[in-house]
XYZ file of N, CA, C and O in Angstrom:
372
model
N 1.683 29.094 18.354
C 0.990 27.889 17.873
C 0.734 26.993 19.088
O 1.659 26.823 19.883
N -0.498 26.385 19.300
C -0.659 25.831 20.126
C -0.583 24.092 20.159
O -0.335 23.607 19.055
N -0.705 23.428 20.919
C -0.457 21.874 20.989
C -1.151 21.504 19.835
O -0.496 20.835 19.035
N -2.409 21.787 19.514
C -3.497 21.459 18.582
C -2.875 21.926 17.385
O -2.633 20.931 16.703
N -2.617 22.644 16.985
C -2.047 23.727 15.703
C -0.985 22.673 15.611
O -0.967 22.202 14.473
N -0.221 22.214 16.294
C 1.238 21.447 15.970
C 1.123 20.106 15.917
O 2.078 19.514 15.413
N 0.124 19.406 16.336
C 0.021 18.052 15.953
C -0.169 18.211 14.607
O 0.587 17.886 13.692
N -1.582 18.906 14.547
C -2.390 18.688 13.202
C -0.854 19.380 11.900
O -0.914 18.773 10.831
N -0.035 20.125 11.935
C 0.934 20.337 10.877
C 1.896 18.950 11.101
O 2.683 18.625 10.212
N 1.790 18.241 12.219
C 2.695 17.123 12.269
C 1.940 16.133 11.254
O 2.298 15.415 10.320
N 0.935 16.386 11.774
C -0.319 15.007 10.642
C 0.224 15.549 9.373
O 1.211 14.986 8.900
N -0.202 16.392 8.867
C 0.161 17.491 7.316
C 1.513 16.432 7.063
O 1.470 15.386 6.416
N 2.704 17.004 7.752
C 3.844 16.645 7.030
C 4.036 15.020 6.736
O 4.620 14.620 5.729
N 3.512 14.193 7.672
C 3.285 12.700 7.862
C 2.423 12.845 6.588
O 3.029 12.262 5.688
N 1.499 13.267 6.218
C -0.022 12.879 4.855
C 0.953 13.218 3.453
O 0.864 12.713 2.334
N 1.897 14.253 3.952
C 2.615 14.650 2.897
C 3.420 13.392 2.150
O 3.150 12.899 1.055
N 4.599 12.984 3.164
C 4.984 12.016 2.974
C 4.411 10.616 2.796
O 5.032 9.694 2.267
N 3.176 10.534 3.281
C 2.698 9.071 2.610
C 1.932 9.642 1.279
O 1.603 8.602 0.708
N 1.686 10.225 0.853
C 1.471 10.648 -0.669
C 2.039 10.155 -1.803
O 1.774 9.623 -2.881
N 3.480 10.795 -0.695
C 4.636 10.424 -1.991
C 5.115 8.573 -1.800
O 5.480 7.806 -2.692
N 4.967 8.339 -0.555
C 5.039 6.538 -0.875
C 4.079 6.324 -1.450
O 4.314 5.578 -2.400
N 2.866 6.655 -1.356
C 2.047 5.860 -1.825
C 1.907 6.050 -3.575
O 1.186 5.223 -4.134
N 2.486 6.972 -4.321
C 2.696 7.265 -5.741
C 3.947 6.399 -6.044
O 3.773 5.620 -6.980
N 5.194 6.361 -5.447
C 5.884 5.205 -5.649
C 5.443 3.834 -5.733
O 5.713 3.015 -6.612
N 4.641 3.674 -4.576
C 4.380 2.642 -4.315
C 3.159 2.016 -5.622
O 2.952 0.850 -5.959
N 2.746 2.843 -5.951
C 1.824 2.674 -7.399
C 2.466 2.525 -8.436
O 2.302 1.545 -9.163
N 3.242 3.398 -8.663
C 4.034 3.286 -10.135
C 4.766 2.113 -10.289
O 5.133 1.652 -11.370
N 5.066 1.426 -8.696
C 6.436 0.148 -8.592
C 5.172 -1.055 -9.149
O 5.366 -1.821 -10.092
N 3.908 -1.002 -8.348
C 2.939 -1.946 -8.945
C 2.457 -1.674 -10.383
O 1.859 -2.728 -10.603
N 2.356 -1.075 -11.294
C 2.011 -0.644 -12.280
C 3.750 -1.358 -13.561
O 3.657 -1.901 -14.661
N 4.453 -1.177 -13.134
C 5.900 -1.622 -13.369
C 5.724 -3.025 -13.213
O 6.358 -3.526 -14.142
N 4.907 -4.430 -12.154
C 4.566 -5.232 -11.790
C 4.261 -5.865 -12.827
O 4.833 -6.677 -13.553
N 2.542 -5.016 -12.772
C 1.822 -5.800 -13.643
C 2.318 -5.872 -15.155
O 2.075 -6.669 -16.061
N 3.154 -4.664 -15.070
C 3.294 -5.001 -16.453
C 4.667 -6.135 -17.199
O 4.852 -6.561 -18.340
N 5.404 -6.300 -15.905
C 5.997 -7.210 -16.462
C 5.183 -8.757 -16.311
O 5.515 -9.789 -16.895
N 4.014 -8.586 -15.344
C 3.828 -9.957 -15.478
C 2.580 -9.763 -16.553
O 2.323 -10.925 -16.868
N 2.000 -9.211 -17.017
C 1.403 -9.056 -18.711
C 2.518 -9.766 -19.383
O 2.631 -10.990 -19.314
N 3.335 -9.011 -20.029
C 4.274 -9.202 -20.501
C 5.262 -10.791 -20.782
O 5.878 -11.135 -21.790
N 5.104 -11.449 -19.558
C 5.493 -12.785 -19.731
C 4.455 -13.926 -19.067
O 4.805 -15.040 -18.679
N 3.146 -13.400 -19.031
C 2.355 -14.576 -18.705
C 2.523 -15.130 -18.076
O 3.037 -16.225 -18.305
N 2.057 -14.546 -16.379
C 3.061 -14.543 -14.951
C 1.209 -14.225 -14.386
O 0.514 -13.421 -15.009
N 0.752 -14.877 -13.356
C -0.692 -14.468 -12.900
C -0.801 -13.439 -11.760
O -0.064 -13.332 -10.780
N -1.587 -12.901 -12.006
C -1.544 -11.510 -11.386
C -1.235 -11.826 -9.923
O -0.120 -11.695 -9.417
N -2.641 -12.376 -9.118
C -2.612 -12.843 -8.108
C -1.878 -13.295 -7.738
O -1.592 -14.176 -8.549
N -0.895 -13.355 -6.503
C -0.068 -14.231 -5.736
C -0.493 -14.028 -4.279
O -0.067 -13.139 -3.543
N -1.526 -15.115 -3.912
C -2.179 -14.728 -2.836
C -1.244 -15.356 -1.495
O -1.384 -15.000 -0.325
N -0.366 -16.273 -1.952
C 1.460 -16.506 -0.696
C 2.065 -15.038 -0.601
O 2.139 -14.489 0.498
N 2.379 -14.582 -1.443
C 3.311 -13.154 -1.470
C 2.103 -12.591 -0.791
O 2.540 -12.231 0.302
N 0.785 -12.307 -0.833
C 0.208 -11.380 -0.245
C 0.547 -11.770 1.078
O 1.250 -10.923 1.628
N 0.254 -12.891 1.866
C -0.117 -12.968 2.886
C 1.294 -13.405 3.764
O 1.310 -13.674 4.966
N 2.345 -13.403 2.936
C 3.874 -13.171 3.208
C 4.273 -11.341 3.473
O 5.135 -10.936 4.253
N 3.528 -10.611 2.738
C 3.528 -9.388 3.386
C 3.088 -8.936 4.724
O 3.732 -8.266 5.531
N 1.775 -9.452 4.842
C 1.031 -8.672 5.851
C 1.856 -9.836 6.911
O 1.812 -9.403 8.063
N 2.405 -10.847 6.849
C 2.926 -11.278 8.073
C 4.294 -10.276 8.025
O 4.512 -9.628 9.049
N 4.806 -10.189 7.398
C 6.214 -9.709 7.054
C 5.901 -8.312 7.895
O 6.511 -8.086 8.940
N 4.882 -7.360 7.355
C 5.074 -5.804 7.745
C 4.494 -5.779 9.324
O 4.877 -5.123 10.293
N 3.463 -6.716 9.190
C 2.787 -6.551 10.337
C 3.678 -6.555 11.947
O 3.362 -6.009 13.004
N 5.048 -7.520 11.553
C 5.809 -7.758 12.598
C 6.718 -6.446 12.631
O 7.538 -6.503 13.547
N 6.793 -5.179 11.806
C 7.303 -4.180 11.877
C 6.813 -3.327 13.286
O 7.545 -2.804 14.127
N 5.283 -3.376 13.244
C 4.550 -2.585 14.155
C 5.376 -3.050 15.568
O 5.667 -4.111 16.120
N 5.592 -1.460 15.833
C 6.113 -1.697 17.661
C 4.871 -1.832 18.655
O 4.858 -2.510 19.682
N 3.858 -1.075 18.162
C 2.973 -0.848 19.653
C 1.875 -1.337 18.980
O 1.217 -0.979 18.003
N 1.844 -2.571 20.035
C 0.683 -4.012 19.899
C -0.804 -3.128 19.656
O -1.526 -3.330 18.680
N -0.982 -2.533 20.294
C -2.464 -1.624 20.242
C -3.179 -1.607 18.672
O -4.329 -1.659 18.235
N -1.172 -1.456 17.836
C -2.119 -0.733 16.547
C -1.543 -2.297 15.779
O -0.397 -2.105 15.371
N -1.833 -3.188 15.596
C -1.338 -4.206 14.751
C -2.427 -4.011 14.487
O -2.472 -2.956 13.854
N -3.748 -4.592 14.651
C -5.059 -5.135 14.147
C -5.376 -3.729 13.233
O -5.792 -4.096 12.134
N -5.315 -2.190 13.326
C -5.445 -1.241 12.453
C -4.565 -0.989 11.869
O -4.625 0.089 11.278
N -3.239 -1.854 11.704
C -2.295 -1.548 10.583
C -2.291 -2.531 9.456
O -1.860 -2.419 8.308
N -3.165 -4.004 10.375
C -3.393 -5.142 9.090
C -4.521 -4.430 8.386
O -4.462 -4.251 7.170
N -5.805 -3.913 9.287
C -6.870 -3.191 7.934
C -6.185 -2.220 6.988
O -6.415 -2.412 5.794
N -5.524 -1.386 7.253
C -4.638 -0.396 6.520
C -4.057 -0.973 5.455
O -4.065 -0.483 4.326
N -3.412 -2.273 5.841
C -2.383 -2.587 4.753
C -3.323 -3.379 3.848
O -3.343 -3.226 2.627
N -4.215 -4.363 4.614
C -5.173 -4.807 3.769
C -5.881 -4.198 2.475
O -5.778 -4.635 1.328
N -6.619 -3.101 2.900
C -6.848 -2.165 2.379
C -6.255 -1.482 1.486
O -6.913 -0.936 0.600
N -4.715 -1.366 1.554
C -3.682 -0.836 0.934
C -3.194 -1.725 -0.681
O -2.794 -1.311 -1.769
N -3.455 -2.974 -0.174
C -3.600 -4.392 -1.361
C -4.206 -4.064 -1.709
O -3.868 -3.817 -2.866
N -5.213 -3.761 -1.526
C -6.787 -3.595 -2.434
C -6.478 -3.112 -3.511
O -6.443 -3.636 -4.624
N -6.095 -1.424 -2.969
C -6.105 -0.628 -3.843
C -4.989 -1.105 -5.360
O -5.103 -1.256 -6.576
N -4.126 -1.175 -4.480
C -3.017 -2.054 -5.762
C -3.677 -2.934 -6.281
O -3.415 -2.693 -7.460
N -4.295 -3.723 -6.300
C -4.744 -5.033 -7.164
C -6.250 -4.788 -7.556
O -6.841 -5.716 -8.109
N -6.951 -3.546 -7.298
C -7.508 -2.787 -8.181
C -7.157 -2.049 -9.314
O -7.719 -2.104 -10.407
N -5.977 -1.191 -8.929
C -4.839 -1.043 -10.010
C -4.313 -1.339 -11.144
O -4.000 -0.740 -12.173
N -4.269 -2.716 -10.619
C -3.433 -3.594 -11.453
C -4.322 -3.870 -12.673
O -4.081 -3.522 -13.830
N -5.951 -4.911 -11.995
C -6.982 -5.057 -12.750
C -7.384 -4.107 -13.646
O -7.981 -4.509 -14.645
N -7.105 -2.408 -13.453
C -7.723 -1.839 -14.360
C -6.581 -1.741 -15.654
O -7.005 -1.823 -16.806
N -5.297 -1.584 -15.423
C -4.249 -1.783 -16.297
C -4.377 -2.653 -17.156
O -4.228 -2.422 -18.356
N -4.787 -4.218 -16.489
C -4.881 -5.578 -17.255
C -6.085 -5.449 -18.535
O -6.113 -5.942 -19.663
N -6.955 -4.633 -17.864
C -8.570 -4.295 -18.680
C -8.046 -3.521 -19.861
O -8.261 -3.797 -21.041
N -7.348 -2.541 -19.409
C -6.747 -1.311 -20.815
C -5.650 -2.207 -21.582
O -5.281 -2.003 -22.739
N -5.211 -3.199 -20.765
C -4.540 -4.012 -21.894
C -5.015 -5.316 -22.901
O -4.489 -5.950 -23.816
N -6.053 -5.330 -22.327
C -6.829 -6.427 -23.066
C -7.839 -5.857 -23.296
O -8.722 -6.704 -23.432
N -8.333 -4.576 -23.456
C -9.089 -3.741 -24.299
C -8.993 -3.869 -25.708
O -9.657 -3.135 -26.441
């Protein structure tokens, strides 16, 4: 196997594992919304959002990738609070 052959199965096992966060990480928001359905709690908490991306963003070691780990995570909100919205829709369907 060559250098090329072994990154790209390194990528694989890395895609593998964010799969599975990222299905946790759905089901924990889905668990969210529904408790804040549930007690009339507003979806949005745009402090907690922006308490994250300061929060994770200071995780990143190598300065290079902060600015493509805030689009990532940005991005990563999205998807959750797209999520969420479509849950809220099937519940007030």
């Amino acid at each position: 196997m060559n250098t090329l052959e072994k990154k790209r199965e390194e990528i694989n096992t890395i895609d593998a594992q964010l799969v599975s966060l990222f299905e946790k990480r759905m089901h924990t928001v889905e668990d969210i919304i529904n408790y804040k359905l549930e007690n009339n709690i507003p979806i949005l908490d745009t402090g907690r959002e922006a308490e994250n991306i300061a929060r994770t963003t200071k995780l990143i070691q190598d300065p290079q990738l902060i600015q493509y780990f805030e689009n990532w995570y940005r991005y990563t909100m999205q998807v959750s609070k797209d999520y969420q919205q479509q849950i809220k829709n099937a519940e007030n369907g």
